[in-house]
Each structure stands twice: as structure tokens, then as C-alpha cells.
Coordinates of C-alpha atoms in Angstrom, one line a residue:
M1 CA -0.3 -0.1 0.3
S2 CA 1.3 3.8 -0.5
K3 CA 1.7 6.8 0.7
E4 CA 3.3 8.4 -1.7
I5 CA 1.7 11.2 -3.8
I6 CA 1.4 9.7 -7.2
R7 CA 0.8 12.0 -10.3
K8 CA -1.2 11.2 -14.0
S9 CA -1.9 13.3 -16.1
M10 CA -5.0 13.1 -19.0
V11 CA -6.0 16.0 -21.7
M12 CA -9.3 17.8 -21.1
K13 CA -10.8 15.7 -25.0
G14 CA -13.7 14.3 -26.5
L15 CA -16.0 17.0 -24.9
V16 CA -19.2 18.6 -26.3
G17 CA -18.2 22.3 -25.3
V18 CA -17.8 23.9 -22.2
A19 CA -21.2 24.6 -19.9
K20 CA -22.1 27.9 -20.0
S21 CA -25.0 28.2 -16.9
V22 CA -25.3 26.3 -13.7
S23 CA -28.0 23.5 -13.3
E24 CA -30.1 24.1 -10.0
N25 CA -29.0 21.2 -8.8
D26 CA -25.1 21.6 -9.7
L27 CA -25.7 25.0 -8.3
A28 CA -27.3 23.8 -4.8
V29 CA -24.4 21.5 -4.8
I30 CA -21.6 24.4 -5.3
N31 CA -23.3 26.4 -3.2
S32 CA -22.8 23.7 0.0
M33 CA -19.6 24.0 -0.6
T34 CA -19.2 28.5 -0.5
R35 CA -19.4 30.4 2.3
R36 CA -22.2 32.2 1.0
E37 CA -24.6 31.6 -2.0
F38 CA -23.6 32.3 -5.6
K39 CA -25.7 32.7 -8.1
S40 CA -25.2 31.1 -11.7
E41 CA -24.6 33.3 -13.9
E42 CA -21.1 34.4 -11.0
L43 CA -19.9 31.1 -11.6
Y44 CA -18.0 29.1 -14.6
V45 CA -18.7 25.1 -14.8
F46 CA -16.5 23.0 -17.3
P47 CA -15.5 19.4 -17.5
V48 CA -12.3 17.7 -16.8
V49 CA -11.4 14.0 -18.4
C50 CA -9.1 13.4 -14.7
C51 CA -8.1 9.6 -15.6
D52 CA -9.4 6.3 -17.6
S53 CA -8.7 2.8 -17.7
R54 CA -6.2 2.7 -20.8
L55 CA -2.4 1.4 -20.6
D56 CA -0.1 4.7 -19.8
R57 CA 3.2 5.8 -20.1
D58 CA 3.9 4.3 -16.6
Q59 CA 2.4 0.9 -17.4
D60 CA -0.1 1.7 -15.0
R61 CA -4.4 1.1 -16.1
F62 CA -6.7 2.0 -13.4
T63 CA -9.6 -0.8 -12.6
K64 CA -13.0 0.7 -13.5
D65 CA -13.7 0.1 -9.2
A66 CA -10.9 2.2 -8.8
L67 CA -12.3 5.1 -10.8
E68 CA -15.8 5.0 -9.3
H69 CA -14.0 4.8 -6.2
M70 CA -12.1 7.9 -6.7
A71 CA -15.5 9.1 -8.1
T72 CA -17.3 9.6 -4.9
L73 CA -13.9 11.3 -3.3
A74 CA -14.2 13.9 -5.8
K75 CA -16.4 16.5 -4.2
G76 CA -13.9 19.4 -3.0
V77 CA -11.3 18.2 -4.8
T78 CA -8.8 21.1 -4.9
G79 CA -7.6 22.4 -9.7
I80 CA -4.3 23.8 -8.8
F81 CA -1.6 25.2 -11.4
D82 CA 1.4 22.5 -11.8
H83 CA 0.9 20.7 -8.6
S84 CA 2.3 23.6 -6.9
W85 CA 0.4 23.0 -3.5
S86 CA -0.1 26.7 -3.0
A87 CA -3.3 28.3 -1.0
L88 CA -2.9 30.8 -3.4
G89 CA -2.6 28.8 -5.6
Q90 CA -6.3 27.0 -5.7
T91 CA -8.0 28.6 -9.2
A92 CA -10.8 25.8 -9.0
R93 CA -12.9 22.7 -7.5
T94 CA -15.0 19.8 -8.2
Y95 CA -18.2 19.3 -7.2
K96 CA -19.2 15.8 -8.5
A97 CA -17.9 13.2 -10.3
E98 CA -19.5 9.8 -13.3
V99 CA -17.3 7.3 -14.5
R100 CA -18.8 6.6 -18.0
V101 CA -17.8 4.9 -21.4
S102 CA -16.0 6.4 -23.9
Q103 CA -17.7 5.8 -27.1
D104 CA -14.1 5.5 -29.0
D105 CA -12.7 2.9 -27.5
G106 CA -15.6 1.2 -24.8
E107 CA -12.4 2.1 -22.1
Y108 CA -13.9 4.0 -19.2
E109 CA -13.6 7.5 -18.2
L110 CA -13.5 9.5 -14.9
L111 CA -15.2 12.6 -15.8
A112 CA -15.6 15.3 -13.2
W113 CA -17.0 18.6 -13.2
A114 CA -15.0 22.0 -11.7
Y115 CA -16.4 25.2 -11.1
M116 CA -14.3 28.4 -9.8
P117 CA -16.0 32.3 -9.3
V118 CA -16.1 34.4 -13.1
N119 CA -13.7 37.7 -11.5
E120 CA -11.1 39.2 -13.0
K121 CA -8.5 37.0 -11.4
T122 CA -9.9 34.0 -13.3
Q123 CA -11.7 35.7 -16.2
P124 CA -7.7 35.2 -18.1
I125 CA -8.1 31.5 -17.0
I126 CA -11.7 31.2 -18.5
D127 CA -11.0 32.7 -21.9
A128 CA -7.2 30.4 -21.7
I129 CA -10.2 27.3 -21.3
D130 CA -12.6 28.5 -23.8
A131 CA -9.3 29.1 -26.3
G132 CA -8.6 25.4 -25.5
I133 CA -4.8 26.1 -24.5
L134 CA -5.2 25.0 -20.4
K135 CA -6.7 21.3 -21.8
E136 CA -3.5 19.5 -20.2
V137 CA -4.7 18.0 -16.3
S138 CA -2.5 15.9 -14.2
V139 CA -3.9 14.1 -10.8
G140 CA -2.5 13.5 -8.0
F141 CA -3.7 10.7 -5.7
A142 CA -2.1 7.9 -3.2
Y143 CA -2.7 4.3 -4.4
D144 CA -4.6 2.1 -1.9
G145 CA -3.4 -1.3 -4.7
L146 CA -1.2 -2.2 -7.2
Q147 CA -1.6 -5.9 -8.9
C148 CA 0.3 -7.6 -11.3
S149 CA -1.0 -8.3 -14.8
V150 CA 0.7 -11.4 -15.2
C151 CA 0.4 -13.0 -11.9
K152 CA -2.1 -11.2 -10.4
Q153 CA 0.4 -10.9 -7.0
S154 CA 1.1 -7.6 -5.4
Y155 CA 3.5 -5.3 -8.0
F156 CA 5.8 -4.6 -4.9
G157 CA 5.4 -7.7 -2.8
S158 CA 7.8 -11.0 -2.2
D159 CA 5.9 -13.1 -4.8
C160 CA 5.3 -11.0 -7.9
M161 CA 9.0 -11.5 -9.5
H162 CA 7.9 -9.5 -12.8
I163 CA 9.7 -5.5 -14.0
R164 CA 7.1 -3.3 -15.5
G165 CA 7.1 -3.0 -19.4
R166 CA 8.4 -6.6 -20.1
E167 CA 7.2 -9.4 -21.4
Y168 CA 6.9 -13.1 -20.3
E169 CA 5.4 -15.7 -22.8
G170 CA 4.2 -13.0 -25.5
Q171 CA 1.8 -11.0 -22.3
K172 CA 3.6 -7.6 -21.5
C173 CA 3.7 -6.7 -17.9
F174 CA 1.8 -4.0 -16.5
T175 CA 0.2 -3.1 -13.3
W176 CA -3.9 -2.6 -12.3
I177 CA -4.3 0.4 -9.7
T178 CA -6.8 -1.4 -8.0
G179 CA -7.8 1.1 -5.0
V180 CA -7.2 4.8 -4.7
K181 CA -6.3 5.9 -1.0
E182 CA -6.9 9.2 -1.4
W183 CA -7.6 12.1 -4.0
Y184 CA -5.3 15.6 -3.5
E185 CA -5.6 17.5 -6.7
W186 CA -5.8 17.9 -10.1
S187 CA -3.7 20.4 -11.7
F188 CA -3.1 22.4 -14.8
V189 CA 0.0 21.4 -16.7
A190 CA 2.1 21.9 -19.3
V191 CA 3.2 19.0 -20.9
P192 CA 1.2 15.6 -19.6
A193 CA 2.5 13.3 -21.6
Q194 CA 5.4 13.5 -19.5
P195 CA 5.4 11.0 -16.7
R196 CA 4.3 12.8 -13.7
A197 CA 4.5 16.4 -15.2
G198 CA 8.2 16.8 -14.0
V199 CA 7.4 16.2 -9.9
E200 CA 10.5 14.8 -8.5
K201 CA 10.6 11.1 -9.1
S202 CA 8.7 9.7 -7.0
F203 CA 8.8 6.3 -3.9
R204 CA 7.9 4.6 -6.0
D205 CA 10.2 4.9 -8.5
K206 CA 12.9 3.9 -5.5
Q207 CA 10.4 1.1 -5.0
E208 CA 10.6 0.1 -9.0
D209 CA 14.5 0.5 -8.7
E210 CA 15.3 -1.8 -5.3
K211 CA 12.9 -4.5 -7.1
M212 CA 14.8 -4.5 -10.1
K213 CA 18.2 -4.5 -8.3
S214 CA 16.9 -7.6 -5.6
L215 CA 15.8 -9.7 -9.0
E216 CA 18.6 -8.6 -11.4
G217 CA 21.1 -7.3 -9.3
G218 CA 24.8 -6.7 -10.7
N219 CA 26.2 -10.3 -11.3
E220 CA 23.9 -12.6 -8.8
V221 CA 21.9 -13.1 -12.2
E222 CA 25.4 -14.4 -14.0
K223 CA 25.7 -16.7 -10.6
L224 CA 21.5 -17.9 -10.5
F225 CA 23.1 -18.5 -14.7
E226 CA 25.7 -20.6 -13.6
Y227 CA 24.5 -22.3 -10.7
L228 CA 21.6 -23.8 -13.2
K229 CA 23.6 -24.9 -15.7
S230 CA 25.7 -26.4 -13.2
L231 CA 22.4 -28.8 -12.1
G232 CA 21.9 -30.2 -16.0
L233 CA 19.0 -27.6 -16.6
E234 CA 18.7 -25.7 -19.7
V235 CA 18.3 -21.5 -19.0
K236 CA 16.7 -19.8 -22.2
D237 CA 16.9 -16.3 -20.8
D238 CA 16.4 -13.9 -17.1
D239 CA 12.6 -14.7 -18.0
H240 CA 13.4 -18.3 -17.8
A241 CA 16.0 -18.0 -15.0
L242 CA 13.5 -16.6 -12.6
S243 CA 10.5 -18.6 -13.5
I244 CA 12.5 -21.7 -12.0
V245 CA 13.3 -19.7 -8.8
K246 CA 9.8 -19.1 -8.3
E247 CA 8.8 -22.8 -9.0
W248 CA 11.2 -23.6 -6.8
K249 CA 9.8 -21.2 -4.2
E250 CA 6.3 -22.5 -5.0
Q251 CA 7.7 -26.0 -4.2
A252 CA 8.9 -25.7 -1.4
D253 CA 6.0 -23.9 0.2
G254 CA 4.1 -26.3 -0.7
A255 CA 6.2 -28.6 1.1
E256 CA 6.4 -26.5 4.3
K257 CA 2.4 -26.7 3.8
A258 CA 2.3 -30.4 3.9
A259 CA 4.8 -30.9 6.3
G260 CA 2.7 -28.8 8.7
D261 CA -0.9 -30.7 7.9
L262 CA 1.2 -33.9 8.6
E263 CA 2.2 -32.8 11.9
T264 CA -1.7 -31.8 12.4
T265 CA -3.1 -35.1 11.5
K266 CA -0.1 -36.5 13.6
T267 CA -1.5 -34.5 16.4
A268 CA -5.0 -35.9 15.6
L269 CA -4.0 -39.5 16.0
T270 CA -2.2 -39.4 18.7
D271 CA -5.4 -37.7 20.8
M272 CA -7.5 -40.7 18.6
Q273 CA -5.5 -42.8 20.4
S274 CA -6.1 -41.5 24.0
K275 CA -9.4 -41.4 23.6
L276 CA -9.7 -45.3 22.2
K277 CA -7.2 -46.1 25.3
T278 CA -9.8 -44.4 27.7
A279 CA -12.9 -46.6 26.3
E280 CA -11.5 -49.8 26.0
E281 CA -10.7 -49.7 30.0
A282 CA -14.2 -48.1 30.5
L283 CA -15.8 -51.4 28.3
K284 CA -13.4 -53.6 30.8
A285 CA -14.4 -52.3 34.1
A286 CA -18.1 -52.8 33.0
P287 CA -20.2 -55.7 33.9
D288 CA -20.8 -57.6 31.6
S289 CA -24.5 -56.8 30.1
A290 CA -25.8 -61.1 30.4
M291 CA -25.2 -61.2 34.0
A292 CA -26.4 -57.3 34.7
A293 CA -29.7 -58.9 33.0
A294 CA -29.8 -61.9 35.2
G295 CA -29.3 -60.2 38.2
Q296 CA -31.9 -57.4 37.3
K297 CA -34.8 -60.3 36.3
F298 CA -33.8 -62.5 39.9
F299 CA -35.2 -59.0 41.9
D300 CA -37.8 -58.2 39.6
D301 CA -39.1 -62.5 40.6
T302 CA -38.1 -62.1 44.5
R303 CA -40.0 -58.7 44.8
S304 CA -42.9 -60.1 42.9
E305 CA -43.1 -63.8 45.2
I306 CA -42.8 -60.7 48.3
V307 CA -45.8 -59.2 46.4
R308 CA -47.5 -62.4 46.1
L309 CA -47.3 -63.3 50.1
G310 CA -48.2 -60.2 51.6
G311 CA -51.7 -61.1 49.4
L312 CA -52.3 -64.5 51.2
L313 CA -51.6 -62.7 54.1
G314 CA -54.2 -59.8 53.3
E315 CA -52.0 -57.1 53.0
S316 CA -52.2 -54.1 50.2
T317 CA -50.5 -55.6 47.9
K318 CA -50.1 -52.4 45.8
S319 CA -48.2 -50.7 49.1
L320 CA -46.1 -53.5 49.6
E321 CA -44.9 -52.7 45.5
I322 CA -43.9 -48.9 46.2
I323 CA -42.0 -50.3 49.2
M324 CA -40.5 -53.3 47.9
K325 CA -39.2 -51.2 45.1
G326 CA -37.5 -49.5 47.7
V327 CA -34.9 -52.4 48.8
T328 CA -32.1 -52.6 46.9
D329 CA -30.1 -54.6 48.9
I330 CA -30.3 -58.3 47.7
D331 CA -29.9 -60.2 51.4
S332 CA -32.1 -57.7 52.6
L333 CA -34.8 -59.0 49.9
L334 CA -34.0 -63.0 50.2
E335 CA -34.9 -62.3 54.5
V336 CA -37.8 -60.6 53.9
K337 CA -39.0 -63.2 51.4
K338 CA -37.7 -65.9 53.8
D339 CA -40.1 -64.3 56.2
Y340 CA -42.9 -64.1 54.3
E341 CA -42.8 -67.6 53.3
Q342 CA -42.9 -68.2 57.2
R343 CA -45.8 -66.4 57.8
V344 CA -47.8 -68.1 55.2
N345 CA -46.7 -71.4 56.0
D346 CA -48.0 -70.5 60.2
K347 CA -51.1 -69.2 58.1
F348 CA -51.5 -71.9 56.0
P349 CA -50.5 -75.4 57.3
P350 CA -49.9 -78.4 54.9
T351 CA -52.9 -80.6 54.4
P352 CA -52.2 -84.6 54.8
Q353 CA -53.1 -86.5 51.2
T354 CA -55.1 -88.9 52.9
K355 CA -57.2 -89.8 56.1
G356 CA -58.3 -92.5 57.8
A357 CA -62.3 -93.6 56.5
A358 CA -65.1 -92.8 58.0
G359 CA -65.9 -95.8 60.4
E360 CA -62.8 -96.7 61.0
E361 CA -62.1 -96.3 64.8
G362 CA -61.1 -93.2 66.2
S363 CA -58.3 -95.1 67.8
K364 CA -56.6 -95.7 64.8
A365 CA -57.0 -92.3 63.0
A366 CA -55.8 -90.4 66.0
E367 CA -52.3 -92.2 64.9
I368 CA -52.4 -90.1 62.3
N369 CA -49.7 -87.5 62.4
L370 CA -50.8 -84.7 59.9
K371 CA -46.9 -83.4 59.8
D372 CA -45.6 -86.4 58.5
Y373 CA -47.6 -86.2 55.3
A374 CA -46.7 -82.4 54.4
V375 CA -45.1 -81.7 51.3

């Protein structure tokens, strides 16, 4: 991301004359920017083609999105001469802008509208604009993104290994200006074809020099050539050598990512093995399901028998059933069952299977002991 000022030059061309009057809507916008309200006849308005999506001499192109964002920044941008940042040099101010499609080639253009008061000081400027003498302009802005047209990476990023203006496999490299951070001013200039309109070399040029030095610095390219040839590789030119190095870098980055993924997989596997071990230990400690089911059935059968015996003794089976559900100790449950069995036996003693026949002597019938026939 650049924080330095970039300047692009354009010519105010392709316009159908210059507005001689101000519409009511435009007048309202302008008066929202002034300290007093102006009348239409007090103002001079004119259009300015500030920049477009065509390839320029700096090997730059604006994207449509960048131009549209720039249009939102247009209101209040000042117009000066030769990028001289002086309060006395302020001549005009933009009040609106829009992106239009050129009928000539279909490229996108940023069309801004500016105004200035009509007075003795500005009349010579107005006359020069009307006469076509003042028609070259240059915009000063800070870009927010610069993308390589070849690799689609950030041009000054470490992954881009291309130089603007050079060809790579038949494709000429240039940069897309994908975003505009700030729009500072636009200026009337004398030589718009000269990059940056004669201002000092920008920080971006320094970045360009540093990039070229890092990619081609001194005899480093020759050393790279010799090294690649020592490996038995056939190297055609500088670009081919750089493409080989870039491919190696991509492979190294891929291997590093794969190593990271493998480490993550190992960690996940170790965690899964630990959980499996815990589950196996819990399974070993748990009682056998068949035995647990058999034990539960024995409990239930014992409780049912106690309730049955209680019913024989005239007790409430419903209450007894509730009470027995609260007995969870098997020994206690068996003691209760034994007690109920004894009480039932006492109340209902066993009946003998045979008795003395009628007419037999009483003494013989009396000798029969019924306890001997208990079942």
C-alpha cells in the first residue's frame, strides 16, 4: 500500500463544449461548499477527464472499481497549477464526478466537473480554457493497491517476480491500480505526456529500482545462470531463470504446508488413540451385560414373590410393591421373602394327602400325624 503521491496526466478531450450555465441541482451542490450563496451567472463550470482505464506511459491502468471509488472522493478536490501546493494557487474545485464509457474504444473514464467564480482574476483562466489553451491536466492521488497483470499478485510484494514493460511468454507486464486511497488535487500542466508532469521522482520509482535490483542485481543473475547450468538445466534467458526460481519457491512453500498438515494429523491421531484407550479401559471395568440382566430379573422376581405372599396374608399388594422397590440390597430382600414364606406357612399349614376312612375306629384315625405328610 502506497502512502506517496502518484500523478497521472490527461487531456481534457472528447468534451462537447463547456457549460455556460449552471443547473439548479449543480448550483445547490456548489453552494453547499461555499461560504455564501452564488448565483448561476457568478460561476463558471467546466468538465475535466481526470483519468481512465487505458494503459499509460507508466505501464499502469486503473480498474473500473478504482475509478468509481475515486468518483466518490471527487467533491471538494481542488484544482491548481503545476501541482504547486499553495493556497494562492488554488483556482477551481470539483463538485461532482462520474465514470463513463468512452464511445471511441469502450474504456472507462473518470469525468469530473469543476467550478470557479467569475471575476477579474479568473477571467484569463476562463478565456484560456475556452480557447483550448488550458486543456492538459494531471491528478495527484495515493493508490491503495497495485496488482501485477501477469501473476495477479501485489506488484511490490515478495511473490511477484515481474518487471513492468517487459514481456513474459508473449504477455507484456503492466500494473492495475486496483484502489485509490486519497485524491489530493488535479492540476493544469503544460506537458501531460511526461510522467508525473515534471515533479520529482516519486517513492514508487524508488520501489521499482529496489525491485529490479533485487531481481537482477549486479552479477547475481550470472551466478544464478551458472548455478542452474551446473544442475544440468537449460536456461534460455533472465525471465526463464526467474521462472525456475519461482517454481522452486512454490514447491518449497507446498512442502512446508504439507509438513504442517502432517504434524496436525499426527496430533489428531495421538488424541484419538488416547480416547480409544480410555474407552477400552471403561469397557473392561463395566459388568457383563448378560449377567447384569440376569441379576435384575432375579431382583424383580423376588419382589413379585414377596408381593404375592403379602397378598395371601391380606396385605395391600400396591403398598407392598412400592415398599419393595425401595429395597435394593439382595440380602435384605431375601430376608423379607423368607419371613413372608414363614408367615404364610404358619397361616396355611400343609394338608395331608390321606385321612382315616369313615367308620374306622377313632383310635386308629387319631394315630395319624398330619405333619408326617407335609409337602
